[in-house]
Amino acid sequence: MADAALFEFLHTEMVAELWAHDPDPSPGGQKMSLSVLEGMGFRVGQALGERLPRETLAFREELDILKFLCKDLWVAVFQKQMDSLRTNHQGTYVLQDNSFPLLVRMASGQQYLEEAPKFLAFTCGLLRGALSTLGIKSLVTASVAALPACKFQVVIQKS
Amino acid sequence: MADAALFEFLHTEMVAELWAHDPDPSPGGQKMSLSVLEGMGFRVGQALGERLPRETLAFREELDILKFLCKDLWVAVFQKQMDSLRTNHQGTYVLQDNSFPLLVRMASGQQYLEEAPKFLAFTCGLLRGALSTLGIKSLVTASVAALPACKFQVVIQKS
């Protein structure tokens, strides 16, 4: 087990690095950095997904898999469980973290709200990657209403 | 405590990302990516250094600080201790890890030897950053003779 702060520090540096060297500071350039981060998250999520205990692969219900991510994946990465999970029972899930660790440091002022997306892209990818390893294709987006709380919306893509 | 693999996966993605988007594949461009990685390692090392228990700040001897890095820092980041520490007692230290975790995956073939520097730059920075927080200015380089063993050479800069 590694020092939990290591991931957080490294994530911060990664975000800073992608924005510092972004050749294109326009909204289009920003979008590219977000998609790079999301892609890195996806591959890390896939790799973490492959390390899951084998019995989890026997999950039959979509909801069981989502519960597993809210509990086991979140603890492995953030040392806490997701605070709530809601679903419309039609393939859309809303995962809420009331104190998302990667936002906690910037939570002192709401003026940072517009900076939030860059601290969420990696984790959206992480969820999408872990789901992909578990055989579920999805779209994952995140939104913040009041720092440091945030919601991840998972929409399952039926094949 | 976070899943130890998380840091390793993220490090791999970071290296891949820096090389994939490197605008300049010449030796000069490579050098820039290495220095970006080293800088990220430095800042993560500084931040980890600030989390060290206070009593460590009372270290008097340089050698004690180096021993501390070989033991506590290495365990926090790599879940193992450094295998050996040697010094010429004139400000140069050689830290050897016989199975450096970030090289283990590529250790199956010596043909990857030339790829090794990109997997060492972050950790050189990490050592330099942690030393900096402990009040020691240094130069840190790494070399590999036989994968996955590697040596970090720390040269203390006297002010």
XYZ file of C-alpha atoms in Angstrom:
318
model
C 0.000 0.000 0.000
C 1.356 3.367 -1.023
C 1.113 6.685 0.758
C -2.324 7.992 -0.166
C -1.035 11.514 -0.733
C 1.244 10.291 -3.504
C -1.620 9.810 -5.970
C -3.098 13.178 -5.061
C 0.204 15.046 -5.481
C 0.929 13.286 -8.752
C -2.558 14.046 -10.062
C -2.105 17.739 -9.188
C 1.231 17.837 -11.030
C -0.263 16.102 -14.038
C -3.072 18.649 -14.311
C -0.640 21.544 -13.849
C 1.726 20.110 -16.434
C -0.975 19.569 -19.056
C -2.228 23.120 -18.651
C 1.222 24.719 -18.463
C 2.382 23.191 -21.730
C -0.959 23.352 -23.501
C 0.000 24.853 -26.849
C -3.509 26.151 -27.342
C -5.194 28.011 -24.456
C -8.482 28.412 -26.372
C -11.580 26.451 -25.296
C -10.638 23.903 -27.992
C -7.174 23.441 -26.452
C -8.674 23.072 -22.984
C -10.947 20.403 -24.359
C -7.959 18.508 -25.684
C -6.195 18.574 -22.287
C -9.393 17.336 -20.659
C -9.623 14.514 -23.143
C -5.961 13.585 -22.579
C -6.617 13.397 -18.833
C -9.780 11.397 -19.399
C -7.841 8.964 -21.590
C -5.151 8.513 -18.947
C -7.881 7.862 -16.376
C -9.501 5.330 -18.687
C -6.317 3.279 -19.067
C -5.540 3.430 -15.331
C -9.156 2.388 -14.620
C -8.838 -0.520 -17.040
C -5.606 -1.639 -15.408
C -7.061 -1.356 -11.898
C -10.136 -3.229 -13.121
C -7.941 -6.110 -14.216
C -6.567 -6.437 -10.697
C -10.000 -6.905 -9.162
C -10.663 -10.186 -7.383
C -12.022 -12.773 -9.773
C -15.322 -13.242 -8.019
C -16.305 -9.710 -8.984
C -16.300 -10.804 -12.586
C -19.294 -12.982 -11.747
C -21.467 -9.921 -11.116
C -24.665 -10.368 -13.017
C -26.497 -7.140 -12.314
C -25.367 -3.755 -13.574
C -26.336 -2.253 -10.218
C -23.991 -4.665 -8.399
C -21.112 -3.483 -10.550
C -21.899 0.168 -9.857
C -22.096 -0.562 -6.113
C -18.755 -2.293 -6.350
C -17.170 0.798 -7.940
C -18.691 3.071 -5.294
C -17.224 0.934 -2.562
C -14.120 -1.037 -3.549
C -12.752 1.098 -6.388
C -13.335 4.344 -4.490
C -11.620 2.980 -1.366
C -8.636 1.736 -3.401
C -8.152 5.145 -5.003
C -9.532 7.673 -2.512
C -9.621 5.802 0.826
C -13.332 6.493 1.257
C -16.628 5.250 -0.130
C -18.890 7.177 -2.455
C -21.621 8.913 -0.441
C -24.621 7.978 -2.531
C -25.693 6.095 -5.638
C -28.958 6.724 -7.428
C -30.384 5.252 -10.599
C -33.411 5.720 -12.837
C -33.321 1.944 -13.484
C -32.910 2.695 -17.169
C -29.142 2.677 -17.406
C -28.366 6.049 -15.835
C -26.552 6.220 -12.497
C -25.644 9.247 -10.406
C -22.746 8.753 -8.001
C -22.332 11.521 -5.459
C -19.228 12.242 -3.402
C -19.917 14.969 -0.827
C -16.241 15.665 -0.284
C -14.319 14.581 -3.352
C -10.627 14.351 -2.358
C -9.289 15.917 -5.563
C -11.457 19.004 -4.988
C -10.949 19.420 -1.240
C -7.871 21.631 -1.533
C -9.652 24.144 -3.745
C -12.849 24.055 -1.721
C -12.099 27.194 0.248
C -13.517 29.539 -2.335
C -16.329 29.192 -4.838
C -14.315 31.368 -7.223
C -12.482 28.187 -8.193
C -15.636 26.507 -9.427
C -14.721 27.053 -13.070
C -11.389 25.282 -12.489
C -13.171 22.146 -11.288
C -13.515 20.268 -14.618
C -9.762 19.714 -14.901
C -9.802 17.958 -11.521
C -12.640 15.669 -12.566
C -11.635 14.483 -16.063
C -9.138 11.856 -14.891
C -11.679 10.317 -12.506
C -14.425 10.241 -15.174
C -11.991 8.215 -17.276
C -11.125 6.013 -14.296
C -14.787 5.031 -13.845
C -15.268 4.478 -17.580
C -12.102 2.333 -17.745
C -13.027 0.162 -14.764
C -16.542 -0.350 -16.212
C -15.009 -1.244 -19.560
C -12.891 -3.993 -17.978
C -16.065 -5.295 -16.330
C -17.707 -5.493 -19.752
C -19.825 -2.342 -19.622
C -19.541 0.437 -22.172
C -20.501 3.797 -20.703
C -20.338 7.569 -20.900
C -19.200 9.275 -17.705
C -19.499 12.988 -16.997
C -19.100 14.992 -13.816
C -20.628 18.143 -12.416
C -20.043 20.314 -9.379
C -22.657 22.492 -7.732
C -20.921 23.306 -4.445
C -17.270 22.490 -3.825
C -15.998 20.012 -2.715
C -19.097 17.924 -3.511
C -19.489 16.463 -6.969
C -21.630 14.107 -8.973
C -20.548 11.585 -11.555
C -23.197 10.605 -14.065
C -22.750 7.205 -15.666
C -24.885 6.439 -18.727
C -24.634 2.816 -19.848
C -24.322 2.373 -23.600
C -26.416 -0.552 -24.704
C -24.842 -2.456 -27.530
C -3.446 4.061 2.088
C -4.001 3.838 -1.641
C -3.688 0.818 -3.876
C 0.022 0.609 -4.621
C -0.556 -0.149 -8.281
C -2.308 3.192 -8.751
C 0.946 5.159 -8.588
C 2.662 2.736 -10.933
C -0.147 2.851 -13.526
C -0.346 6.617 -13.343
C 3.425 6.945 -13.729
C 3.335 4.713 -16.811
C 0.563 6.832 -18.351
C 2.441 10.035 -17.587
C 5.579 8.794 -19.321
C 3.563 7.557 -22.311
C 1.669 10.841 -22.524
C 4.788 13.007 -22.404
C 6.433 10.992 -25.157
C 3.297 10.705 -27.308
C 2.733 14.451 -27.409
C 6.372 15.462 -27.439
C 6.463 17.990 -30.272
C 10.143 17.359 -30.824
C 11.364 13.742 -31.045
C 15.024 14.776 -31.363
C 17.464 14.178 -28.484
C 16.777 17.802 -27.426
C 13.028 17.150 -27.220
C 13.625 13.932 -25.248
C 15.731 15.951 -22.859
C 12.866 18.360 -22.321
C 10.401 15.545 -21.522
C 12.925 14.101 -19.075
C 13.294 17.466 -17.411
C 9.497 17.898 -17.207
C 9.246 14.500 -15.483
C 12.129 15.351 -13.169
C 10.398 18.611 -12.228
C 7.135 16.831 -11.456
C 9.054 14.365 -9.292
C 10.789 17.239 -7.506
C 7.505 18.903 -6.525
C 5.924 15.608 -5.451
C 9.072 14.849 -3.421
C 8.910 18.277 -1.771
C 5.237 17.766 -0.899
C 5.886 14.265 0.488
C 8.847 15.677 2.423
C 6.560 18.187 4.116
C 4.379 15.351 5.404
C 7.257 13.635 7.164
C 6.974 13.309 10.930
C 8.467 16.317 12.667
C 11.142 14.434 14.532
C 12.832 13.679 11.234
C 13.532 17.386 10.870
C 15.867 17.055 13.829
C 18.263 14.886 11.814
C 21.734 16.259 12.244
C 23.784 14.042 9.993
C 23.497 13.965 6.219
C 23.882 10.188 6.344
C 20.836 9.886 8.646
C 18.741 11.782 6.122
C 19.886 9.545 3.286
C 19.120 6.442 5.370
C 15.686 7.877 6.067
C 14.994 8.273 2.345
C 16.193 4.732 1.637
C 13.837 3.384 4.241
C 10.773 5.540 4.920
C 10.431 7.421 1.636
C 11.030 4.290 -0.440
C 8.469 2.313 1.549
C 5.890 5.109 1.230
C 6.300 5.227 -2.534
C 7.442 1.737 -3.573
C 6.463 -0.521 -0.626
C 10.035 -1.739 -0.240
C 13.333 -0.487 1.100
C 16.325 0.471 -0.970
C 18.746 -2.467 -1.153
C 21.967 -0.661 -0.395
C 23.440 2.724 0.389
C 27.088 3.575 -0.084
C 28.975 6.821 0.377
C 32.472 8.181 -0.182
C 31.958 10.329 2.963
C 32.535 13.393 0.819
C 28.978 14.187 -0.127
C 28.374 11.505 -2.747
C 25.900 8.706 -2.076
C 24.979 5.727 -4.221
C 21.550 4.208 -3.551
C 20.982 0.855 -5.179
C 17.646 -0.824 -5.792
C 18.094 -4.361 -7.121
C 14.540 -4.574 -8.388
C 13.258 -1.077 -9.008
C 9.431 -1.317 -9.287
C 9.125 1.122 -12.197
C 11.542 -0.986 -14.243
C 10.256 -4.441 -13.340
C 7.706 -4.629 -16.154
C 10.301 -3.950 -18.826
C 12.890 -6.195 -17.274
C 12.190 -9.150 -19.516
C 14.482 -7.977 -22.275
C 17.725 -6.037 -22.262
C 16.631 -4.470 -25.555
C 14.626 -2.024 -23.485
C 17.716 -0.713 -21.714
C 17.744 2.484 -23.756
C 14.156 3.196 -22.718
C 15.122 3.136 -19.037
C 15.937 6.849 -18.520
C 12.314 7.896 -18.968
C 11.316 5.564 -16.134
C 13.942 7.024 -13.816
C 13.586 10.800 -14.279
C 10.536 11.204 -12.043
C 12.196 9.306 -9.208
C 15.435 11.315 -9.495
C 13.275 14.408 -9.002
C 11.428 12.757 -6.120
C 14.706 12.199 -4.238
C 15.950 15.720 -5.007
C 12.619 17.239 -3.859
C 12.495 15.300 -0.590
C 16.124 16.269 0.131
C 15.300 19.890 -0.655
C 12.484 19.923 1.922
C 14.956 18.495 4.436
C 17.309 21.396 3.714
C 19.765 19.653 1.409
C 20.533 20.841 -2.088
C 21.595 18.005 -4.364
C 22.064 16.663 -7.848
C 20.479 13.252 -8.462
C 21.166 11.043 -11.462
C 20.331 7.424 -12.175
C 21.929 4.640 -14.128
C 21.013 1.105 -15.094
C 23.464 -1.680 -15.820
C 21.170 -4.707 -15.745
C 17.366 -4.363 -15.630
C 15.534 -4.128 -13.268
C 18.382 -3.043 -10.969
C 19.349 0.618 -10.857
C 21.517 3.061 -8.992
C 20.698 6.586 -7.933
C 23.682 8.822 -7.376
C 23.114 11.750 -5.022
C 25.754 14.474 -4.976
C 25.238 17.003 -2.195
C 25.727 20.611 -3.270
C 27.559 22.491 -0.550
C 26.407 26.088 -0.247
